[in-house]
Short mmCIF file of C-alpha atoms and ligand atoms in Angstrom, two decimals:
data_model
loop_
_atom_site.label_atom_id
_atom_site.label_comp_id
_atom_site.label_asym_id
_atom_site.label_seq_id
_atom_site.Cartn_x
_atom_site.Cartn_y
_atom_site.Cartn_z
CA MET A 1 126.84 212.56 148.19
CA VAL A 2 124.05 209.99 148.27
CA LYS A 3 123.13 210.83 144.69
CA ARG A 4 126.74 210.31 143.60
CA SER A 5 127.04 206.88 145.12
CA ILE A 6 123.73 205.81 143.55
CA PHE A 7 125.09 207.07 140.25
CA SER A 8 128.36 205.14 140.55
CA ALA A 9 126.56 202.02 141.73
CA THR A 10 124.24 202.18 138.72
CA LEU A 11 127.21 202.73 136.44
CA PHE A 12 128.99 199.75 137.97
CA LEU A 13 125.92 197.55 137.52
CA PHE A 14 125.49 198.69 133.94
CA ALA A 15 129.17 197.98 133.16
CA THR A 16 128.97 194.54 134.73
CA VAL A 17 125.88 193.55 132.79
CA THR A 18 127.40 194.86 129.55
CA CYS A 19 130.57 192.83 130.15
CA LEU A 20 128.54 189.69 130.84
CA LEU A 21 126.54 190.18 127.65
CA ILE A 22 129.58 190.89 125.47
CA PHE A 23 131.78 188.08 126.76
CA GLN A 24 129.13 185.40 126.99
CA PRO A 25 130.14 182.49 124.73
CA PRO A 26 127.70 181.77 121.85
CA VAL A 27 126.82 178.33 123.26
CA MET A 28 126.45 178.01 127.00
CA ALA A 29 128.56 174.98 127.83
CA GLY A 30 126.67 172.23 129.63
CA LYS A 31 123.31 173.94 129.39
CA ILE A 32 121.60 170.58 129.14
CA LYS A 33 122.60 167.95 131.69
CA LEU A 34 121.48 164.34 131.32
CA ASN A 35 121.90 161.45 133.77
CA TYR A 36 122.69 158.06 132.19
CA ALA A 37 122.18 154.99 134.44
CA ASN A 38 123.81 151.62 133.82
CA PHE A 39 123.72 148.38 135.83
CA PRO A 40 127.09 146.60 135.44
CA PRO A 41 130.53 147.76 136.62
CA ALA A 42 132.38 150.52 134.73
CA PRO A 43 134.98 148.35 132.90
CA THR A 44 132.36 146.07 131.26
CA PHE A 45 131.19 146.58 127.67
CA PRO A 46 127.74 148.11 128.39
CA CYS A 47 129.50 150.89 130.32
CA VAL A 48 132.34 151.29 127.83
CA GLN A 49 129.76 151.93 125.10
CA MET A 50 128.00 154.38 127.46
CA GLU A 51 131.23 156.41 127.88
CA ARG A 52 131.78 156.38 124.12
CA TRP A 53 128.25 157.68 123.52
CA LYS A 54 128.74 160.39 126.17
CA VAL A 55 131.97 161.60 124.56
CA GLU A 56 130.44 161.65 121.07
CA VAL A 57 127.30 163.54 122.16
CA GLU A 58 129.30 166.12 124.14
CA LYS A 59 131.66 166.61 121.19
CA ARG A 60 128.96 166.81 118.51
CA THR A 61 126.85 169.27 120.53
CA ASN A 62 129.94 171.44 121.25
CA GLY A 63 129.43 170.89 124.95
CA GLN A 64 125.83 172.11 124.88
CA VAL A 65 124.84 168.71 126.28
CA MET A 66 126.64 167.14 129.22
CA ILE A 67 126.10 163.51 130.18
CA ASN A 68 126.64 162.31 133.75
CA THR A 69 127.22 158.56 133.72
CA PHE A 70 126.32 156.24 136.60
CA PRO A 71 127.84 152.75 136.12
CA GLY A 72 127.58 149.86 138.56
CA GLY A 73 123.90 150.30 139.44
CA THR A 74 124.63 153.49 141.41
CA LEU A 75 121.55 155.26 140.04
CA LEU A 76 119.32 152.38 138.84
CA GLY A 77 119.84 148.60 138.89
CA ALA A 78 119.30 145.95 136.20
CA LYS A 79 115.65 145.18 136.91
CA GLY A 80 114.37 148.61 137.92
CA MET A 81 116.06 150.34 135.00
CA MET A 82 113.22 150.76 132.53
CA ASP A 83 110.55 151.78 135.00
CA GLY A 84 113.08 154.09 136.65
CA VAL A 85 113.73 155.87 133.37
CA ILE A 86 110.00 156.08 132.59
CA ALA A 87 109.48 157.63 136.07
CA GLY A 88 112.33 160.09 135.46
CA GLN A 89 114.72 158.77 138.14
CA ALA A 90 117.33 158.79 135.37
CA ASP A 91 117.13 160.47 131.95
CA ILE A 92 118.82 157.62 130.09
CA GLY A 93 119.14 153.92 130.94
CA ASN A 94 120.64 150.74 129.55
CA ILE A 95 118.95 147.36 129.94
CA CYS A 96 119.64 143.75 129.15
CA MET A 97 116.28 142.69 127.70
CA ALA A 98 116.84 139.04 128.65
CA TYR A 99 116.24 139.94 132.31
CA GLN A 100 112.56 140.61 131.51
CA PRO A 101 111.76 138.07 128.78
CA GLY A 102 107.98 138.57 128.95
CA ARG A 103 108.26 142.32 128.57
CA PHE A 104 110.30 142.47 125.35
CA ILE A 105 108.85 139.65 123.29
CA VAL A 106 109.68 140.98 119.81
CA THR A 107 113.25 142.14 120.45
CA ASN A 108 114.05 139.10 122.64
CA ALA A 109 113.35 136.90 119.58
CA THR A 110 116.95 137.73 118.59
CA SER A 111 118.08 135.54 121.52
CA LEU A 112 116.57 132.43 119.92
CA PRO A 113 119.11 130.03 118.40
CA LEU A 114 118.92 131.57 114.90
CA GLY A 115 122.63 131.63 114.04
CA ILE A 116 123.76 135.18 114.83
CA PRO A 117 127.52 134.81 114.21
CA ASP A 118 128.93 137.82 116.09
CA ALA A 119 128.00 140.96 118.02
CA LYS A 120 128.35 143.31 115.06
CA THR A 121 125.85 141.33 112.98
CA GLY A 122 123.58 140.79 115.99
CA SER A 123 123.55 144.47 116.95
CA LEU A 124 122.56 145.69 113.49
CA ALA A 125 119.94 142.92 113.11
CA LEU A 126 118.39 143.79 116.49
CA LEU A 127 118.20 147.49 115.69
CA LYS A 128 116.63 146.78 112.29
CA LEU A 129 114.08 144.51 113.93
CA TYR A 130 113.21 147.22 116.44
CA GLU A 131 112.86 149.86 113.72
CA LYS A 132 110.60 147.67 111.64
CA TYR A 133 108.20 146.55 114.40
CA GLN A 134 108.43 149.53 116.85
CA PRO A 135 107.32 147.23 119.71
CA GLU A 136 104.77 148.43 122.29
CA ALA A 137 107.28 147.72 125.06
CA PHE A 138 109.13 150.94 124.17
CA LYS A 139 106.14 153.25 123.75
CA ASP A 140 106.98 155.26 126.89
CA VAL A 141 110.65 155.90 126.02
CA VAL A 142 112.77 156.97 123.05
CA VAL A 143 115.29 154.34 121.94
CA LEU A 144 118.81 155.74 121.49
CA THR A 145 120.52 152.54 120.39
CA MET A 146 120.45 148.75 120.68
CA PHE A 147 123.17 146.11 120.57
CA THR A 148 123.78 142.46 121.36
CA THR A 149 126.54 140.38 122.88
CA ALA A 150 128.51 137.90 120.82
CA PRO A 151 127.12 134.32 120.87
CA GLY A 152 126.99 132.52 124.23
CA ASN A 153 129.38 129.86 125.46
CA VAL A 154 129.49 127.72 128.60
CA MET A 155 132.08 128.87 131.16
CA SER A 156 132.36 126.36 133.98
CA LYS A 157 134.34 125.03 136.92
CA VAL A 158 134.07 121.49 135.52
CA PRO A 159 134.76 120.43 131.92
CA VAL A 160 131.68 120.12 129.67
CA ARG A 161 132.50 117.94 126.64
CA THR A 162 129.26 116.02 126.11
CA LEU A 163 125.55 116.42 126.81
CA ASP A 164 126.06 114.02 129.73
CA ASP A 165 128.49 116.50 131.30
CA ILE A 166 125.99 119.38 131.23
CA LYS A 167 123.07 117.33 132.57
CA GLY A 168 121.82 118.90 135.83
CA LEU A 169 124.71 121.38 135.95
CA SER A 170 123.70 124.68 137.60
CA LEU A 171 124.66 127.45 135.20
CA ARG A 172 123.68 131.09 135.38
CA ALA A 173 121.70 132.41 132.42
CA SER A 174 118.68 134.64 131.74
CA GLY A 175 115.88 134.80 129.17
CA GLY A 176 116.44 133.07 125.82
CA ALA A 177 119.83 131.80 126.94
CA ALA A 178 118.22 130.03 129.90
CA GLN A 179 115.89 128.19 127.52
CA ILE A 180 118.86 127.05 125.47
CA LEU A 181 120.61 125.69 128.59
CA LYS A 182 117.46 123.92 129.70
CA ALA A 183 117.12 122.24 126.30
CA TRP A 184 120.63 120.84 126.75
CA GLY A 185 119.63 119.43 130.14
CA ALA A 186 121.41 121.98 132.37
CA ASN A 187 119.81 123.64 135.39
CA PRO A 188 119.64 127.33 134.43
CA VAL A 189 119.73 129.81 137.31
CA GLY A 190 118.46 133.30 136.45
CA MET A 191 120.15 136.43 137.77
CA PRO A 192 121.61 139.64 136.33
CA MET A 193 125.27 139.52 135.37
CA PRO A 194 126.58 141.59 138.33
CA ALA A 195 125.10 139.03 140.79
CA THR A 196 127.03 136.23 139.08
CA VAL A 197 130.34 137.12 140.72
CA GLU A 198 129.08 136.18 144.18
CA ALA A 199 127.14 133.15 142.92
CA LEU A 200 130.35 131.75 141.43
CA GLN A 201 132.36 132.54 144.56
CA LYS A 202 129.80 130.91 146.84
CA GLY A 203 129.32 127.99 144.47
CA THR A 204 125.54 128.40 144.07
CA VAL A 205 126.28 128.06 140.34
CA LYS A 206 128.97 125.96 138.70
CA GLY A 207 129.40 128.33 135.81
CA LEU A 208 127.54 130.59 133.43
CA PHE A 209 126.38 130.96 129.84
CA SER A 210 127.23 134.27 128.20
CA SER A 211 129.61 136.02 125.82
CA LEU A 212 133.27 135.38 126.57
CA GLU A 213 134.50 138.92 127.24
CA VAL A 214 133.20 138.43 130.81
CA MET A 215 136.02 135.93 131.41
CA LYS A 216 138.35 138.95 131.48
CA ASP A 217 136.07 141.86 132.45
CA PHE A 218 134.63 140.09 135.51
CA LYS A 219 137.72 137.88 136.02
CA PHE A 220 135.51 134.77 135.71
CA ALA A 221 138.58 132.93 134.34
CA GLU A 222 139.73 132.69 137.96
CA TYR A 223 136.75 130.42 138.73
CA CYS A 224 135.88 128.91 135.37
CA LYS A 225 138.83 126.95 134.04
CA TYR A 226 136.79 125.48 131.18
CA VAL A 227 134.95 127.02 128.24
CA THR A 228 132.75 124.96 125.92
CA MET A 229 132.38 126.65 122.54
CA THR A 230 128.65 126.31 121.94
CA GLU A 231 128.60 129.61 120.00
CA THR A 232 124.85 130.13 120.04
CA GLY A 233 122.35 132.54 121.59
CA ILE A 234 122.98 136.25 122.22
CA TYR A 235 121.80 138.71 124.89
CA PRO A 236 120.01 141.81 123.47
CA PHE A 237 120.43 145.27 125.05
CA ALA A 238 118.58 148.59 124.65
CA VAL A 239 119.45 152.19 125.57
CA PHE A 240 116.60 154.68 125.88
CA MET A 241 115.62 158.11 127.17
CA ASN A 242 112.71 159.35 129.24
CA LYS A 243 110.11 160.65 126.80
CA GLN A 244 109.39 164.03 128.41
CA LYS A 245 113.11 164.69 128.66
CA TRP A 246 113.48 163.82 124.98
CA ASN A 247 110.66 166.19 124.04
CA SER A 248 112.39 169.00 125.95
CA LEU A 249 115.57 168.72 123.86
CA PRO A 250 116.24 171.10 120.94
CA ALA A 251 115.76 169.59 117.49
CA ASP A 252 119.46 169.81 116.60
CA VAL A 253 120.38 167.80 119.71
CA GLN A 254 117.71 165.21 118.91
CA LYS A 255 119.10 164.90 115.40
CA ILE A 256 122.66 164.38 116.66
CA MET A 257 121.41 161.55 118.92
CA MET A 258 119.33 159.91 116.19
CA ASP A 259 122.28 160.10 113.78
CA LEU A 260 124.29 158.19 116.42
CA LYS A 261 121.74 155.39 116.83
CA GLU A 262 122.98 152.93 114.21
CA GLU A 263 126.58 154.09 114.43
CA GLN A 264 126.58 153.31 118.16
CA ALA A 265 125.13 149.82 117.55
CA LEU A 266 127.88 149.14 115.04
CA TRP A 267 130.57 150.57 117.31
CA THR A 268 129.44 148.49 120.29
CA GLY A 269 129.14 145.26 118.30
CA THR A 270 132.60 145.77 116.84
CA TYR A 271 134.06 146.60 120.26
CA MET A 272 132.47 143.49 121.80
CA ASP A 273 133.84 141.23 119.04
CA GLU A 274 137.35 142.60 119.63
CA GLN A 275 137.06 142.15 123.41
CA ILE A 276 136.10 138.49 122.95
CA LEU A 277 139.38 137.74 121.13
CA LYS A 278 141.36 139.55 123.83
CA ALA A 279 139.52 137.73 126.62
CA ILE A 280 140.18 134.31 125.06
CA ALA A 281 143.92 135.03 124.77
CA TRP A 282 144.03 136.47 128.30
CA SER A 283 142.14 133.51 129.82
CA LYS A 284 144.59 131.03 128.29
CA GLU A 285 147.66 133.02 129.33
CA SER A 286 146.71 134.15 132.81
CA ASN A 287 144.52 131.27 134.02
CA ASN A 288 145.35 128.37 131.73
CA VAL A 289 141.69 128.02 130.74
CA GLU A 290 140.88 125.07 128.46
CA PHE A 291 138.69 125.88 125.43
CA ILE A 292 136.65 122.86 124.36
CA SER A 293 135.46 122.72 120.73
CA PHE A 294 132.93 120.19 119.48
CA SER A 295 133.50 117.64 116.76
CA ALA A 296 131.01 118.00 113.88
CA GLU A 297 129.15 114.98 115.27
CA GLU A 298 128.92 116.42 118.78
CA LYS A 299 127.84 119.83 117.42
CA THR A 300 124.93 118.23 115.55
CA LYS A 301 123.77 116.56 118.77
CA TRP A 302 123.73 119.88 120.66
CA ASP A 303 122.12 121.86 117.83
CA SER A 304 119.34 119.31 117.29
CA LYS A 305 118.27 119.76 120.93
CA LEU A 306 117.43 123.42 120.21
CA GLU A 307 115.16 123.08 117.21
CA PHE A 308 111.90 123.11 119.18
CA ILE A 309 112.73 126.40 120.96
CA THR A 310 112.00 128.62 117.95
CA GLU A 311 108.90 126.58 117.07
CA ASN A 312 107.58 127.07 120.61
CA TRP A 313 108.33 130.78 120.47
CA ILE A 314 106.42 131.10 117.18
CA ASN A 315 103.38 129.37 118.67
CA SER A 316 103.29 131.48 121.82
CA ALA A 317 103.99 134.75 119.98
CA ASN A 318 101.21 133.94 117.49
CA GLU A 319 98.83 133.43 120.41
CA LYS A 320 99.73 136.93 121.60
CA GLY A 321 98.76 138.30 118.19
CA LEU A 322 102.30 138.95 116.94
CA PRO A 323 103.38 138.18 113.35
CA ALA A 324 105.75 135.50 114.67
CA GLU A 325 106.82 133.80 111.42
CA GLU A 326 107.54 137.16 109.84
CA ILE A 327 109.65 138.24 112.82
CA ILE A 328 111.77 135.09 112.61
CA LYS A 329 112.09 135.39 108.84
CA ASP A 330 113.18 139.02 109.22
CA ILE A 331 115.83 138.23 111.85
CA LYS A 332 117.27 135.51 109.60
CA GLU A 333 117.31 137.95 106.68
CA PHE A 334 118.89 140.77 108.70
CA ILE A 335 121.66 138.37 109.74
CA GLN A 336 122.60 137.72 106.10
C1 3IO B 1 126.59 141.27 130.16
C2 3IO B 1 125.86 142.03 131.06
C3 3IO B 1 126.55 142.97 131.82
C4 3IO B 1 127.90 143.15 131.67
C5 3IO B 1 128.61 142.41 130.76
C6 3IO B 1 127.94 141.47 130.01
N1 3IO B 1 128.39 140.61 129.08
C7 3IO B 1 127.37 139.86 128.62
C8 3IO B 1 126.25 140.24 129.26
C9 3IO B 1 124.97 139.66 128.95
C10 3IO B 1 124.16 139.45 130.09
O1 3IO B 1 123.49 140.31 130.54
C11 3IO B 1 124.14 138.20 130.71
O2 3IO B 1 123.37 138.15 131.66
O3 3IO B 1 124.84 137.26 130.32
#
């Protein structure tokens, strides 16, 4: 009796294991799970590009890789992002390099007033610059893509038509963009984009300097009824993975991600440029925002105030032992 039940139990176990082996799918879905941290809210462009990347990676790996996305600073915030990814608190992270200008000297050179016309051009130029110089700042991570915003404009509660109007005006900006505002005589106030909502509500700033899709995505058009089309200065972004995590991935997965690097930069730049047009139309329609364009004469006045910024950057980068002139020359060439 005992023998028989042992026999049937063994048979049952054998049958179960055989079934499991036979019916196991060739690729175990979701075998590799990666956490991707992002600092701004889900509807904004850095998170839209994150969701696009997630979908593409999951599709191209046939579900072998699954990406869990964390928008809105729910896993890591804007300033702790890079160190958090290096420490393994998230596998992947997205940063705005302008928030740590001293840390990303080479790649932040793209935020100098060098005439990047749109986000598509800026994104490809930034990625090329990164690939050529492989800056030290990224030695502890693996870069998955880079992209930039479209050129910056002044969004404000009061109209800015002349340099007199911007004098002393508190406007939110970070990194290279803050230097541009300062050169025009404004009072730049540094903070990450998500903090800007409250600063505008409370009135600690009278506006901001950034790409115009934020008028719609953050509903800044409700506070800023004026936009001055300065069209200069971009914000550079980087997406990267923890190095140990990268080294643990199979070669075919690594290849799929590397093949996506430039494609994702192009996709994000193109998406951003489209969102800008939509945001301008929406701001006019929904909030009656006035868009102020310069006369040729006024534009020359504003541009001439910025000339020293690149010269200063070259001097200080040279002092740090970087090939500063070559970097600037390369950015200008990549833009063409
Ligand atoms: C940005 C950052 C987060 C979400 C949307 C955004 N659009 C433009 C930026 C650039 C930026 O970081 C900034 O501070 O202006």
